[in-house]
Amino acid sequence: MRSSRREFVKRSLTVVAGTAAMPLYHGTLSTAEADDLDRATFYKSPCRFCGTGCGVEVGVVDGRIVAVRGDDASPVNAGLLCAKGYGLAEVLYGEDRLTQPMIRNSAGALEPATWDEALNLIASRWTDLISAHGKDSVALFGSGQWTIPDGYAGLKFMKAGIRTNNLEPNARFCMASAVVGYLKTYGIDEPSGSYDDLDGADYFFLWGANMAEMHPMLFNRMQRRRQADPGVRIINFTTFGQMTNEGSDENHLFTPHSDLLLANAFAYVLVNEGMTDNSFITNHVNFRSEVTGSDVAIDMAAYTAFLADYAPAMVADRIGIPAAEIERLARMFGDPSKNVMSLWTMGVNQHTRGVWMNNLLHNLHLITGKVARLNNGPLSLTGQPSACGTCREVGTFTHRLPSDRVVANAEHRAEMETLWSLPAGTLPSPADSPLTHATAMWEKVAAGDIKSIWVSCTNPYQTLPNLNKYVDRIRSSGAFIIVSDIYPSASTIEADVVLPAACWVEKEGFFGNTERRTQHFAQLVNPPGEARDDTWQFVEVARRMGFGSLFPASWDANLARNLYNEYRSCTLGTKHDVATYDDLVASRGLRWPVIGGVETQIRFNSTYDPYVSASAPDGIEFYGKPDGRAVVWARPYEPPAESPDATYPFWLCTGRVLEHWHTGTMTRRIRALHQTQPEALAYLSNADAASLGVSAGDMVRITSRRGTIEARAALECRITVPDGMVYVPFFDQSRMINLVTLGAIDPQSKQPDYKKCAVQIERVA
Ligand SMILES: Nc1nc2c(c(=O)[nH]1)N[C@H]1C(S)=C(S)[C@@H](COP(=O)(O)OP(=O)(O)OC[C@H]3O[C@@H](n4cnc5c(=O)[nH]c(N)nc54)[C@H](O)[C@@H]3O)O[C@H]1N2
Ligand SMILES: Nc1nc2c(c(=O)[nH]1)N[C@H]1C(S)=C(S)[C@@H](COP(=O)(O)OP(=O)(O)OC[C@H]3O[C@@H](n4cnc5c(=O)[nH]c(N)nc54)[C@H](O)[C@@H]3O)O[C@H]1N2
Ligand code: SF4
Ligand SMILES: [Mo]
């Protein structure tokens, strides 16, 4: 009975997408017998996977999830889901779920333990370390896959309890450049517009985003827009061919890292051909330059002079796109009769000048007035389901506090101390506890300065760049490693304590997606065995360390809800006001700022946004900046940290494929997805393969100055790379490409560049 129930039965799944390259489905995918499915009760939840934040309906029978379908009532996806969304139920039911805490014994083996033993051990080790080495000897490394209460509890525990700034998320590797980009340009994080703009824009420019595979639902909305209006165009700038190419009208391959030239060349054309919106510029824009760390005001004339180096004819060869094409595309962008969106993801953010590249894209919209207006705007796509809601809005970074408050600002710390009823001076300033971004934090662990780190809902032993720099040194440093996960992973292997976590709808939670939408989900099923949610884990250790007053016992019956309510109080009046608990339970999410229960579709525009002052010229005010004006930044080209040379002649680009989520811990347990992509391949061009003597399926060795791996070669298939490049996804624990990647970071956002480094390739004999 049980095993037949587990058989994967397809029920009326209809492919509805615009292109074969990017299937979206409508229907119910169920593991249940027909009778059982009839008995299922369906509950709403946001999807566990990507930052799109699709609404799913989860069918439960006898305490088990038996079906998943798209939520017709969700304004994000209107009933459709991608293949990962349909795999959600299987994520919970892999045979090797972690169900019991484990502690490494003196013989070096992980041994089952009780929660009390595990939590007491963590609390006593951390208390001892803090008294011997100070509060900055411990650290918490979290995740954009944390719920809002997980992140809020983790932040309060570390900053208000332990009083250390040693808190960072994996989101540092993901959208730190986008955050600093928004802050530098608008003075406030996250986009002005929303997904609604996808339904009305005329031209979509993709600047380094494989949307068909990574944000399939949003690509589908663009396809629907394109089908409805023959004038719509999708222009895909990319460094290699992927599924997104098939759904785009134009694909333009550019040289890695030359995007800085390309965006400035666009600006050159717009400015020099009079395609700028001068009244928008006069009313809403300042020009600044921050080339060598000195941030200075400039004017339009100086900006125009700066752009002189970026005439298409002068830079086209280095970009790899003909000058006439760049001019044609820039004119499309500037056409005053067209609504234009820019979209980008890791191509732009994982970049040693990711912040600059973000600013350059905002520039194009500001000089043409195509921002803060319906169907227009730059939209940075977020990767993880709550990178926005948890990491950015709650502020689970070393330097941040809730709602764009920062640790370095004494007033912000004081506001949080008041909200949390803490004595003045409780929250550590950067002088009390240094700000340590993610890769620097791991360097401190490797160097023995941080003596213990708690890894929660992330898998850094597979995803940190340049892993060889860290792993052996961490082992010999003797650091005490705590890992909370739902499955065994590259990180749990290294742990001294493993904590089994409850996943997604095994707990109550809240996620915040790319378009500022906060969404609630209820606990629908029990976690397996003794697994417990991350919030509970933090609260329990905090209490055992004497910080119980931060998390009153009276909250316990509704811990997530109480934490959310307290978090909400930190957002009120900050222009980040999130919705009430009840409104979230009753709705399919609401986009902040939410004032009087009403969400905000477009920020900075008085038609939609109550924070815009009545006197704002033409109803637009970039209120994140004191003078209400956004900044157009002069940002020059700067070469990448490493480029191919005679010894390491290939570009290595790394990233994802449709079927897998990051390190594959979840998607490798979704049978259909795992079977489609069982191992990570090394994608090569035919010409390079021929000159290397490599055929499809041969093993190749990929070596950089930092490390080496072997992988099977793939040629001319779904992913096509230009000559001189190899692409390797990072989902496969047996093909750890981060042994090879570069650790270089953007000096402003501290985000690593995983998209380019130099490697040599040889056939494995
Ligand atoms: N199926 C699936 N979906 C996911 C995820 C997943 O693991 N699997 N993860 C989610 C997360 S957390 C994230 S961050 C997103 C990632 O989403 P994406 O960023 O779309 O995906 P990646 O594979 O990381 O990056 C591939 C892109 O990088 C661009 N690129 C490479 N080099 C350069 C360059 O020098 N400049 C520019 N401008 N672009 C360049 C390529 O052109 C390509 O479009 O996906 C989210 N969605
Ligand atoms: N080479 C290369 N490396 C990259 C990137 C790249 O493009 N190229 N991209 C970077 C980016 S953008 C990102 S976002 C990171 C992602 O990097 P990671 O966050 O390290 O990767 P995930 O596989 O998402 O790890 C999440 C872990 O949490 C576990 N988990 C799932 N649900 C729960 C839960 O509810 N609680 C707990 N405690 N655990 C849970 C999963 O099993 C998994 O092991 O990778 C970065 N690394
Ligand atoms: S597009 Fe993203 S949020 Fe939507 S179903 Fe797919 S993985 Fe889930
Ligand atoms: Mo990400």
Short mmCIF file of N, CA and C in Angstrom, two decimals, residues 452-578:
data_model
loop_
_atom_site.label_atom_id
_atom_site.label_comp_id
_atom_site.label_asym_id
_atom_site.label_seq_id
_atom_site.Cartn_x
_atom_site.Cartn_y
_atom_site.Cartn_z
N SER A 452 34.33 28.78 16.43
CA SER A 452 33.16 27.93 16.17
C SER A 452 32.21 28.67 15.25
N ILE A 453 31.66 27.94 14.28
CA ILE A 453 30.68 28.54 13.37
C ILE A 453 29.50 27.59 13.23
N TRP A 454 28.31 28.21 13.26
CA TRP A 454 27.06 27.46 13.10
C TRP A 454 26.56 27.72 11.69
N VAL A 455 26.48 26.66 10.90
CA VAL A 455 26.04 26.74 9.51
C VAL A 455 24.58 26.29 9.48
N SER A 456 23.70 27.14 8.97
CA SER A 456 22.27 26.83 9.04
C SER A 456 21.61 27.07 7.70
N CYS A 457 21.10 26.02 7.09
CA CYS A 457 20.31 26.14 5.85
C CYS A 457 21.17 26.59 4.67
N THR A 458 22.40 26.15 4.65
CA THR A 458 23.31 26.47 3.55
C THR A 458 24.42 25.43 3.57
N ASN A 459 25.15 25.33 2.47
CA ASN A 459 26.09 24.22 2.30
C ASN A 459 27.45 24.74 1.84
N PRO A 460 28.10 25.55 2.69
CA PRO A 460 29.28 26.29 2.24
C PRO A 460 30.46 25.41 1.84
N TYR A 461 30.53 24.17 2.34
CA TYR A 461 31.65 23.32 1.96
C TYR A 461 31.55 22.88 0.50
N GLN A 462 30.47 23.26 -0.16
CA GLN A 462 30.37 23.05 -1.60
C GLN A 462 30.26 24.38 -2.35
N THR A 463 29.85 25.45 -1.68
CA THR A 463 29.52 26.67 -2.43
C THR A 463 30.47 27.85 -2.18
N LEU A 464 31.32 27.77 -1.18
CA LEU A 464 32.33 28.82 -1.04
C LEU A 464 33.25 28.80 -2.25
N PRO A 465 33.67 29.96 -2.73
CA PRO A 465 34.62 29.94 -3.85
C PRO A 465 36.00 29.52 -3.37
N ASN A 466 36.77 28.90 -4.26
CA ASN A 466 38.16 28.55 -3.94
C ASN A 466 38.25 27.74 -2.65
N LEU A 467 37.52 26.63 -2.62
CA LEU A 467 37.40 25.82 -1.40
C LEU A 467 38.74 25.34 -0.84
N ASN A 468 39.71 25.12 -1.72
CA ASN A 468 41.00 24.62 -1.21
C ASN A 468 41.64 25.57 -0.22
N LYS A 469 41.24 26.84 -0.32
CA LYS A 469 41.82 27.83 0.58
C LYS A 469 41.35 27.58 2.02
N TYR A 470 40.21 26.93 2.17
CA TYR A 470 39.59 26.87 3.50
C TYR A 470 39.61 25.49 4.15
N VAL A 471 39.24 24.46 3.40
CA VAL A 471 38.78 23.23 4.05
C VAL A 471 39.86 22.59 4.93
N ASP A 472 41.06 22.37 4.38
CA ASP A 472 42.09 21.72 5.20
C ASP A 472 42.48 22.57 6.39
N ARG A 473 42.55 23.88 6.15
CA ARG A 473 42.94 24.77 7.26
C ARG A 473 41.88 24.77 8.35
N ILE A 474 40.61 24.69 7.97
CA ILE A 474 39.56 24.64 9.00
C ILE A 474 39.71 23.36 9.81
N ARG A 475 39.95 22.25 9.08
CA ARG A 475 40.14 20.99 9.80
C ARG A 475 41.27 21.11 10.81
N SER A 476 42.41 21.68 10.38
CA SER A 476 43.53 21.69 11.33
C SER A 476 43.39 22.79 12.38
N SER A 477 42.52 23.78 12.13
CA SER A 477 42.31 24.81 13.15
C SER A 477 41.54 24.25 14.35
N GLY A 478 40.88 23.12 14.14
CA GLY A 478 40.11 22.52 15.24
C GLY A 478 38.83 23.27 15.54
N ALA A 479 38.39 24.13 14.60
CA ALA A 479 37.15 24.89 14.85
C ALA A 479 35.99 23.92 15.09
N PHE A 480 35.08 24.35 15.96
CA PHE A 480 33.91 23.54 16.33
C PHE A 480 32.79 23.90 15.36
N ILE A 481 32.44 22.95 14.50
CA ILE A 481 31.52 23.23 13.39
C ILE A 481 30.14 22.63 13.69
N ILE A 482 29.14 23.46 13.61
CA ILE A 482 27.75 23.02 13.82
C ILE A 482 27.03 23.17 12.48
N VAL A 483 26.33 22.15 12.04
CA VAL A 483 25.60 22.25 10.78
C VAL A 483 24.16 21.79 10.98
N SER A 484 23.25 22.67 10.60
CA SER A 484 21.83 22.31 10.61
C SER A 484 21.38 22.12 9.18
N ASP A 485 20.86 20.94 8.87
CA ASP A 485 20.45 20.66 7.48
C ASP A 485 19.31 19.64 7.52
N ILE A 486 18.76 19.37 6.35
CA ILE A 486 17.71 18.35 6.27
C ILE A 486 18.24 17.04 5.70
N TYR A 487 19.39 17.10 5.02
CA TYR A 487 20.01 15.90 4.43
C TYR A 487 21.51 15.93 4.69
N PRO A 488 22.16 14.78 4.58
CA PRO A 488 23.63 14.79 4.62
C PRO A 488 24.15 15.64 3.46
N SER A 489 25.22 16.37 3.69
CA SER A 489 25.74 17.26 2.65
C SER A 489 27.25 17.34 2.78
N ALA A 490 27.87 18.07 1.86
CA ALA A 490 29.32 18.29 1.96
C ALA A 490 29.67 18.98 3.27
N SER A 491 28.73 19.72 3.84
CA SER A 491 29.01 20.42 5.10
C SER A 491 28.76 19.55 6.31
N THR A 492 27.72 18.72 6.29
CA THR A 492 27.49 17.88 7.48
C THR A 492 28.66 16.91 7.68
N ILE A 493 29.33 16.52 6.60
CA ILE A 493 30.49 15.63 6.71
C ILE A 493 31.56 16.25 7.61
N GLU A 494 31.65 17.57 7.58
CA GLU A 494 32.71 18.27 8.32
C GLU A 494 32.28 18.65 9.73
N ALA A 495 31.02 18.36 10.10
CA ALA A 495 30.47 18.94 11.33
C ALA A 495 30.85 18.16 12.58
N ASP A 496 30.94 18.89 13.70
CA ASP A 496 31.08 18.26 15.01
C ASP A 496 29.71 17.99 15.61
N VAL A 497 28.75 18.84 15.25
CA VAL A 497 27.36 18.60 15.67
C VAL A 497 26.48 18.78 14.44
N VAL A 498 25.60 17.82 14.19
CA VAL A 498 24.64 17.92 13.09
C VAL A 498 23.24 18.04 13.69
N LEU A 499 22.52 19.07 13.27
CA LEU A 499 21.17 19.29 13.78
C LEU A 499 20.17 19.01 12.66
N PRO A 500 19.19 18.13 12.88
CA PRO A 500 18.22 17.81 11.84
C PRO A 500 17.13 18.88 11.79
N ALA A 501 16.94 19.49 10.61
CA ALA A 501 16.02 20.63 10.53
C ALA A 501 14.67 20.22 9.95
N ALA A 502 13.65 20.92 10.39
CA ALA A 502 12.35 20.84 9.74
C ALA A 502 12.42 21.67 8.46
N CYS A 503 11.74 21.22 7.43
CA CYS A 503 11.85 21.88 6.12
C CYS A 503 10.51 22.49 5.70
N TRP A 504 10.56 23.74 5.20
CA TRP A 504 9.42 24.36 4.52
C TRP A 504 8.12 24.15 5.30
N VAL A 505 7.10 23.47 4.77
CA VAL A 505 5.79 23.42 5.44
C VAL A 505 5.75 22.45 6.61
N GLU A 506 6.92 21.96 7.02
CA GLU A 506 6.99 21.24 8.30
C GLU A 506 7.03 22.23 9.46
N LYS A 507 6.99 23.53 9.12
CA LYS A 507 6.97 24.58 10.14
C LYS A 507 6.18 25.74 9.56
N GLU A 508 5.77 26.66 10.43
CA GLU A 508 5.14 27.88 9.93
C GLU A 508 6.25 28.83 9.47
N GLY A 509 5.99 29.60 8.40
CA GLY A 509 7.04 30.50 7.95
C GLY A 509 6.54 31.62 7.07
N PHE A 510 7.50 32.46 6.68
CA PHE A 510 7.24 33.62 5.82
C PHE A 510 8.45 33.76 4.91
N PHE A 511 8.21 33.99 3.63
CA PHE A 511 9.28 34.31 2.69
C PHE A 511 8.98 35.68 2.07
N GLY A 512 10.03 36.36 1.63
CA GLY A 512 9.85 37.61 0.87
C GLY A 512 10.51 37.47 -0.49
N ASN A 513 9.78 37.71 -1.58
CA ASN A 513 10.31 37.44 -2.92
C ASN A 513 10.90 38.70 -3.57
N THR A 514 11.31 38.54 -4.84
CA THR A 514 11.96 39.61 -5.61
C THR A 514 11.15 40.90 -5.67
N GLU A 515 9.82 40.79 -5.77
CA GLU A 515 9.00 41.98 -6.00
C GLU A 515 8.46 42.56 -4.67
N ARG A 516 9.19 42.35 -3.57
CA ARG A 516 8.83 42.92 -2.25
C ARG A 516 7.59 42.25 -1.67
N ARG A 517 7.22 41.08 -2.16
CA ARG A 517 6.01 40.41 -1.67
C ARG A 517 6.34 39.49 -0.50
N THR A 518 5.74 39.75 0.65
CA THR A 518 5.89 38.86 1.81
C THR A 518 4.78 37.82 1.75
N GLN A 519 5.11 36.55 1.95
CA GLN A 519 4.10 35.49 1.89
C GLN A 519 4.20 34.59 3.12
N HIS A 520 3.06 34.15 3.58
CA HIS A 520 2.99 33.30 4.76
C HIS A 520 2.70 31.86 4.37
N PHE A 521 3.25 30.91 5.12
CA PHE A 521 2.78 29.53 4.99
C PHE A 521 2.62 28.93 6.38
N ALA A 522 1.61 28.09 6.47
CA ALA A 522 1.30 27.43 7.74
C ALA A 522 2.06 26.12 7.83
N GLN A 523 2.24 25.62 9.04
CA GLN A 523 2.76 24.25 9.16
C GLN A 523 1.67 23.29 8.71
N LEU A 524 2.01 22.41 7.78
CA LEU A 524 1.01 21.50 7.23
C LEU A 524 1.25 20.05 7.62
N VAL A 525 2.50 19.69 7.86
CA VAL A 525 2.82 18.31 8.25
C VAL A 525 3.89 18.36 9.33
N ASN A 526 4.07 17.25 10.03
CA ASN A 526 5.11 17.20 11.06
C ASN A 526 6.45 16.88 10.43
N PRO A 527 7.53 17.44 10.98
CA PRO A 527 8.85 17.04 10.50
C PRO A 527 9.11 15.58 10.85
N PRO A 528 10.03 14.93 10.12
CA PRO A 528 10.29 13.51 10.39
C PRO A 528 11.12 13.34 11.66
N GLY A 529 10.90 12.24 12.34
CA GLY A 529 11.71 11.92 13.51
C GLY A 529 11.74 13.08 14.48
N GLU A 530 12.94 13.44 14.89
CA GLU A 530 13.08 14.53 15.87
C GLU A 530 13.44 15.86 15.23
N ALA A 531 13.39 15.96 13.90
CA ALA A 531 13.79 17.20 13.24
C ALA A 531 12.99 18.39 13.78
N ARG A 532 13.65 19.52 13.97
CA ARG A 532 13.00 20.72 14.51
C ARG A 532 13.41 21.92 13.68
N ASP A 533 12.58 22.94 13.69
CA ASP A 533 12.84 24.09 12.83
C ASP A 533 14.00 24.94 13.33
N ASP A 534 14.56 25.71 12.40
CA ASP A 534 15.76 26.50 12.69
C ASP A 534 15.49 27.56 13.76
N THR A 535 14.32 28.20 13.68
CA THR A 535 14.00 29.22 14.69
C THR A 535 14.10 28.62 16.09
N TRP A 536 13.45 27.49 16.27
CA TRP A 536 13.47 26.82 17.59
C TRP A 536 14.90 26.53 18.02
N GLN A 537 15.73 26.10 17.08
CA GLN A 537 17.12 25.77 17.42
C GLN A 537 17.85 26.99 17.98
N PHE A 538 17.66 28.16 17.33
CA PHE A 538 18.35 29.37 17.81
C PHE A 538 17.83 29.79 19.18
N VAL A 539 16.50 29.75 19.32
CA VAL A 539 15.89 30.20 20.57
C VAL A 539 16.34 29.30 21.72
N GLU A 540 16.40 28.00 21.47
CA GLU A 540 16.79 27.07 22.53
C GLU A 540 18.24 27.28 22.96
N VAL A 541 19.12 27.49 22.01
CA VAL A 541 20.53 27.72 22.39
C VAL A 541 20.65 29.07 23.09
N ALA A 542 19.93 30.08 22.57
CA ALA A 542 19.98 31.41 23.21
C ALA A 542 19.55 31.29 24.67
N ARG A 543 18.47 30.58 24.91
CA ARG A 543 17.99 30.44 26.30
C ARG A 543 19.03 29.74 27.16
N ARG A 544 19.65 28.70 26.60
CA ARG A 544 20.66 27.96 27.38
C ARG A 544 21.91 28.80 27.64
N MET A 545 22.10 29.85 26.85
CA MET A 545 23.26 30.72 27.09
C MET A 545 22.87 31.94 27.94
N GLY A 546 21.64 31.98 28.40
CA GLY A 546 21.24 33.07 29.30
C GLY A 546 20.58 34.25 28.60
N PHE A 547 20.19 34.09 27.34
CA PHE A 547 19.56 35.20 26.62
C PHE A 547 18.05 34.98 26.46
N GLY A 548 17.48 34.28 27.41
CA GLY A 548 16.06 33.91 27.31
C GLY A 548 15.13 35.11 27.25
N SER A 549 15.55 36.26 27.83
CA SER A 549 14.63 37.40 27.84
C SER A 549 14.38 37.93 26.42
N LEU A 550 15.23 37.59 25.47
CA LEU A 550 15.00 38.01 24.09
C LEU A 550 13.85 37.25 23.45
N PHE A 551 13.55 36.07 23.99
CA PHE A 551 12.53 35.20 23.40
C PHE A 551 11.63 34.67 24.52
N PRO A 552 10.66 35.47 24.96
CA PRO A 552 9.87 35.08 26.12
C PRO A 552 9.18 33.72 25.94
N ALA A 553 9.09 32.98 27.03
CA ALA A 553 8.47 31.66 26.98
C ALA A 553 7.01 31.75 26.53
N SER A 554 6.39 32.89 26.79
CA SER A 554 4.98 33.04 26.41
C SER A 554 4.80 33.01 24.88
N TRP A 555 5.88 33.16 24.12
CA TRP A 555 5.78 33.12 22.67
C TRP A 555 5.71 31.69 22.13
N ASP A 556 6.04 30.71 22.96
CA ASP A 556 6.35 29.39 22.42
C ASP A 556 5.23 28.72 21.63
N ALA A 557 3.99 28.94 22.05
CA ALA A 557 2.90 28.25 21.36
C ALA A 557 2.79 28.74 19.91
N ASN A 558 3.21 29.99 19.66
CA ASN A 558 3.15 30.56 18.31
C ASN A 558 4.45 31.29 18.01
N LEU A 559 5.53 30.56 18.06
CA LEU A 559 6.84 31.22 18.00
C LEU A 559 7.04 32.02 16.71
N ALA A 560 6.74 31.40 15.56
CA ALA A 560 6.97 32.09 14.29
C ALA A 560 6.10 33.34 14.20
N ARG A 561 4.85 33.21 14.63
CA ARG A 561 3.94 34.34 14.55
C ARG A 561 4.38 35.49 15.47
N ASN A 562 4.82 35.15 16.67
CA ASN A 562 5.27 36.20 17.60
C ASN A 562 6.53 36.88 17.11
N LEU A 563 7.44 36.10 16.56
CA LEU A 563 8.65 36.71 16.02
C LEU A 563 8.31 37.60 14.83
N TYR A 564 7.38 37.15 13.98
CA TYR A 564 6.99 37.98 12.84
C TYR A 564 6.39 39.29 13.32
N ASN A 565 5.51 39.19 14.30
CA ASN A 565 4.87 40.42 14.79
C ASN A 565 5.89 41.40 15.35
N GLU A 566 6.87 40.87 16.09
CA GLU A 566 7.89 41.78 16.63
C GLU A 566 8.71 42.37 15.48
N TYR A 567 9.08 41.51 14.53
CA TYR A 567 9.83 42.01 13.37
C TYR A 567 9.04 43.12 12.65
N ARG A 568 7.75 42.88 12.48
CA ARG A 568 6.93 43.88 11.79
C ARG A 568 7.02 45.23 12.49
N SER A 569 7.04 45.20 13.82
CA SER A 569 7.10 46.48 14.54
C SER A 569 8.40 47.24 14.21
N CYS A 570 9.45 46.51 13.85
CA CYS A 570 10.72 47.17 13.47
C CYS A 570 10.63 47.81 12.09
N THR A 571 9.64 47.42 11.29
CA THR A 571 9.57 47.93 9.92
C THR A 571 8.65 49.16 9.81
N LEU A 572 7.79 49.37 10.81
CA LEU A 572 6.78 50.43 10.67
C LEU A 572 7.43 51.80 10.63
N GLY A 573 6.99 52.60 9.68
CA GLY A 573 7.51 53.95 9.54
C GLY A 573 8.87 54.03 8.87
N THR A 574 9.42 52.89 8.45
CA THR A 574 10.76 52.90 7.84
C THR A 574 10.72 52.90 6.31
N LYS A 575 9.51 52.95 5.74
CA LYS A 575 9.31 52.82 4.29
C LYS A 575 9.48 51.38 3.84
N HIS A 576 9.64 50.48 4.80
CA HIS A 576 9.71 49.04 4.51
C HIS A 576 8.55 48.32 5.21
N ASP A 577 7.52 49.02 5.58
CA ASP A 577 6.45 48.46 6.41
C ASP A 577 5.87 47.18 5.79
N VAL A 578 6.00 46.08 6.54
CA VAL A 578 5.43 44.82 6.02
C VAL A 578 4.01 44.65 6.55
#
